[in-house]
Coordinates of C-alpha atoms and ligand atoms in Angstrom, one line a residue:
M1 CA 0.0 0.0 0.0
R2 CA 1.2 3.5 -0.8
V3 CA 1.1 6.0 2.0
L4 CA 1.9 9.7 1.9
V5 CA 4.3 10.8 4.6
A6 CA 2.9 14.1 5.9
S7 CA 6.3 15.7 6.4
N8 CA 8.8 17.9 4.5
N9 CA 11.6 16.9 6.8
P10 CA 14.0 14.8 4.7
H11 CA 15.4 12.9 7.7
K12 CA 11.9 11.9 8.9
L13 CA 11.0 10.9 5.4
E14 CA 14.0 8.6 5.2
E15 CA 13.2 7.0 8.5
F16 CA 9.6 6.4 7.5
R17 CA 10.7 4.8 4.2
R18 CA 13.2 2.6 5.9
I19 CA 10.8 1.5 8.6
L20 CA 7.6 1.1 6.6
H21 CA 9.2 -0.8 3.6
P22 CA 9.7 -4.1 5.5
L23 CA 6.2 -3.7 6.9
G24 CA 4.8 -3.8 3.4
Y25 CA 4.2 -0.1 2.8
T26 CA 5.6 2.2 0.2
A27 CA 6.1 5.7 1.7
V28 CA 5.9 8.5 -0.8
S29 CA 6.8 12.1 0.0
P30 CA 4.8 15.3 -0.7
A31 CA 7.5 16.2 -3.2
D32 CA 7.1 12.8 -5.0
E33 CA 3.4 13.6 -5.4
G34 CA 3.9 17.3 -6.3
I35 CA 2.0 18.3 -3.3
A36 CA 2.8 21.3 -1.1
V37 CA 0.9 21.5 2.2
E38 CA 1.9 23.7 5.1
V39 CA 0.1 22.8 8.4
E40 CA 0.2 25.1 11.3
E41 CA 1.0 23.0 14.4
T42 CA -1.5 24.6 16.7
G43 CA -2.1 21.5 18.9
R44 CA -1.1 21.3 22.5
T45 CA 0.1 17.7 22.4
F46 CA 2.0 15.5 20.0
E47 CA -1.2 13.6 19.3
E48 CA -3.2 16.7 18.4
N49 CA -0.5 17.9 16.0
A50 CA -0.1 14.4 14.4
R51 CA -3.9 14.3 13.7
L52 CA -3.9 17.8 12.2
K53 CA -1.1 17.0 9.8
A54 CA -2.4 13.5 8.8
R55 CA -5.9 14.9 8.1
A56 CA -4.6 17.9 6.1
F57 CA -2.3 15.8 3.9
A58 CA -5.0 13.0 3.3
S59 CA -7.6 15.5 2.3
R60 CA -5.4 17.4 -0.1
S61 CA -3.7 14.4 -1.7
G62 CA -6.4 11.8 -2.1
L63 CA -3.9 9.3 -0.6
P64 CA -3.8 7.7 2.8
A65 CA -1.5 9.8 4.9
V66 CA 0.8 9.1 7.9
A67 CA 2.0 12.0 10.1
D68 CA 4.4 12.0 12.9
D69 CA 4.7 14.6 15.6
S70 CA 7.6 14.0 17.9
G71 CA 10.1 15.6 20.2
L72 CA 12.6 15.3 23.0
I73 CA 11.4 15.6 26.6
I74 CA 14.1 16.5 29.2
D75 CA 13.2 16.1 32.9
A76 CA 15.7 18.6 34.1
L77 CA 14.2 21.2 31.8
D78 CA 10.6 20.5 33.0
G79 CA 9.8 18.6 29.8
E80 CA 11.3 21.1 27.3
P81 CA 11.7 21.2 24.4
G82 CA 8.7 18.8 24.0
I83 CA 6.3 19.8 21.3
Y84 CA 8.5 22.8 20.4
S85 CA 11.6 20.6 19.7
A86 CA 11.8 21.5 16.0
R87 CA 11.8 25.3 16.8
Y88 CA 13.6 25.3 20.1
G89 CA 15.8 28.4 20.5
G90 CA 14.2 30.1 17.5
P91 CA 13.6 29.1 13.8
G92 CA 17.0 30.1 12.4
L93 CA 19.1 27.6 14.5
T94 CA 20.8 24.5 13.0
D95 CA 20.4 21.0 14.7
A96 CA 23.9 21.4 16.1
A97 CA 23.1 24.8 17.6
R98 CA 19.9 23.4 19.2
C99 CA 22.0 20.5 20.7
R100 CA 24.5 23.0 22.0
L101 CA 21.8 25.1 23.6
I102 CA 20.5 22.1 25.5
L103 CA 24.0 21.1 26.6
D104 CA 24.6 24.7 27.9
R105 CA 21.4 24.7 29.8
L106 CA 22.3 21.3 31.4
S107 CA 26.0 22.2 32.0
D108 CA 25.6 21.9 35.8
V109 CA 23.4 18.8 35.8
P110 CA 25.0 15.5 36.6
L111 CA 24.4 12.4 34.5
A112 CA 22.0 10.9 37.2
N113 CA 19.6 13.9 36.6
R114 CA 19.8 14.0 32.8
S115 CA 17.0 11.6 32.0
A116 CA 15.1 12.3 28.8
R117 CA 12.9 10.5 26.3
F118 CA 11.9 10.8 22.7
A119 CA 8.2 10.6 22.1
A120 CA 6.3 10.2 18.8
S121 CA 2.6 10.3 18.0
I122 CA 1.7 8.9 14.6
T123 CA -1.6 9.3 12.9
Y124 CA -2.9 7.4 9.9
A125 CA -5.8 9.0 8.1
D126 CA -7.5 7.9 4.9
Q127 CA -10.3 8.9 2.5
G128 CA -12.6 6.3 4.0
G129 CA -12.6 8.1 7.3
R130 CA -10.4 5.6 9.0
E131 CA -8.1 7.3 11.5
I132 CA -5.6 5.6 13.8
T133 CA -3.3 7.3 16.3
V134 CA -0.4 5.4 18.0
G135 CA 2.3 6.6 20.3
A136 CA 5.6 5.4 21.6
R137 CA 8.6 6.6 23.6
V138 CA 12.2 5.6 24.1
E139 CA 14.0 6.4 27.4
G140 CA 17.5 7.8 27.4
V141 CA 20.0 10.3 29.0
I142 CA 21.3 13.6 27.7
A143 CA 25.1 13.1 27.0
H144 CA 27.6 15.8 28.1
E145 CA 28.9 16.3 24.6
P146 CA 27.5 15.5 21.1
R147 CA 28.7 12.2 19.7
G148 CA 28.2 10.5 16.3
V149 CA 27.3 11.5 12.8
D150 CA 24.2 9.5 11.9
G151 CA 20.6 10.5 12.3
F152 CA 19.3 14.0 12.8
G153 CA 18.0 16.6 15.3
Y154 CA 18.9 15.7 18.8
D155 CA 20.4 12.2 18.0
P156 CA 24.0 13.3 18.8
I157 CA 23.1 14.1 22.4
F158 CA 20.6 11.3 23.1
L159 CA 22.4 8.5 24.9
Y160 CA 20.7 5.2 24.8
P161 CA 21.9 3.4 27.9
P162 CA 21.5 -0.3 26.7
T163 CA 24.1 0.4 24.0
G164 CA 26.2 3.0 25.7
K165 CA 25.9 5.0 22.4
T166 CA 24.1 8.1 21.3
F167 CA 21.4 7.6 18.6
A168 CA 23.9 9.3 16.2
E169 CA 26.5 6.6 16.9
M170 CA 24.1 3.8 16.3
A171 CA 23.6 2.3 12.8
P172 CA 20.2 3.4 11.3
A173 CA 18.7 -0.1 11.7
Q174 CA 19.8 -0.3 15.3
K175 CA 18.1 3.1 16.0
D176 CA 14.9 2.0 14.2
A177 CA 14.7 -1.2 16.3
V178 CA 14.4 0.8 19.5
S179 CA 13.3 4.3 18.6
H180 CA 10.0 6.0 19.4
R181 CA 9.3 6.3 15.6
G182 CA 10.2 2.6 14.9
A183 CA 8.0 1.4 17.8
A184 CA 5.1 3.6 16.8
L185 CA 5.2 2.6 13.1
R186 CA 5.3 -1.1 14.0
R187 CA 2.2 -0.6 16.2
L188 CA 0.5 1.3 13.4
A189 CA 1.2 -1.5 10.9
E190 CA -0.3 -4.0 13.4
A191 CA -3.4 -1.9 13.8
L192 CA -3.8 -1.5 10.1
S193 CA -3.5 -5.2 9.5
G194 CA -6.3 -5.7 11.9
R195 CA -4.3 -7.5 14.5
F196 CA -5.9 -5.3 17.0
D197 CA -8.8 -3.0 16.4
A198 CA -8.5 0.3 18.2
G199 CA -9.0 4.0 17.4
I200 CA -6.3 5.2 19.7
L201 CA -3.3 3.1 21.0
R202 CA -0.7 4.5 23.3
Ligands
IMP1 P1 8.1 17.9 14.3 O1 7.5 16.6 14.8 O2 8.2 17.9 12.8 O3 7.4 19.1 14.9 O4 9.6 18.0 14.9 C1 10.1 17.1 15.7 C2 11.5 17.6 16.1 O5 11.9 16.8 17.2 C3 12.6 17.3 15.1 O6 12.8 18.4 14.3 C4 13.8 17.0 15.9 O7 14.4 18.2 16.4 C5 13.2 16.3 17.1 N1 13.2 14.8 16.9 C6 12.1 14.1 16.7 N2 12.4 12.8 16.5 C7 13.8 12.8 16.6 C8 14.7 11.7 16.4 O8 14.4 10.5 16.1 N3 16.0 12.1 16.5 C9 16.4 13.4 16.8 N4 15.6 14.4 16.9 C10 14.3 14.1 16.8

């Protein structure tokens, strides 16, 4: 089945393609379909924003759409950057500058208090009115310095304790096997195949 990935973020698109392919889905991008949709993320939660994006892309494209809203939640920063992860520190910053901003804010915080998690809500919406939202998280720790070159966003500072590596030091398939996005997309595929029937799965 072809699904439209409701995102213009090339890194997210790549992850969706990689994860959905073995699950039997062909992920196409808005650019592949010649569609340009900008959705204002006005929701107060990852779930609300994922729904907004999936509905908008499905209704404009005529294809089933899958949208992800995701972010990094840092306990020592009271949950920041959370739903503002993509714009944290202002719109002009690079991923590396956003990582640096977080490291600076945590400069006095010892490893024991640097717990964090990535969260993703993913919504599937189609023209038949079927809508499924799933969510998943992965627990980690904010490293003291960026490490690794793979991945995107906050991957270089997100230390995944079972491997002792940051997500940017893990091979893409290794990240997908444990990541918030990988787990959520596998749950979505299960729900779509009817292995369990639920409107909202968390
Ligand atoms: P949005 O869901 O497009 O609003 O943005 C999510 C933002 O959260 C991304 O731009 C990244 O900064 C961050 N993020 C989400 N998932 C990941 C991930 O797997 N690795 C690194 N950063 C992520």
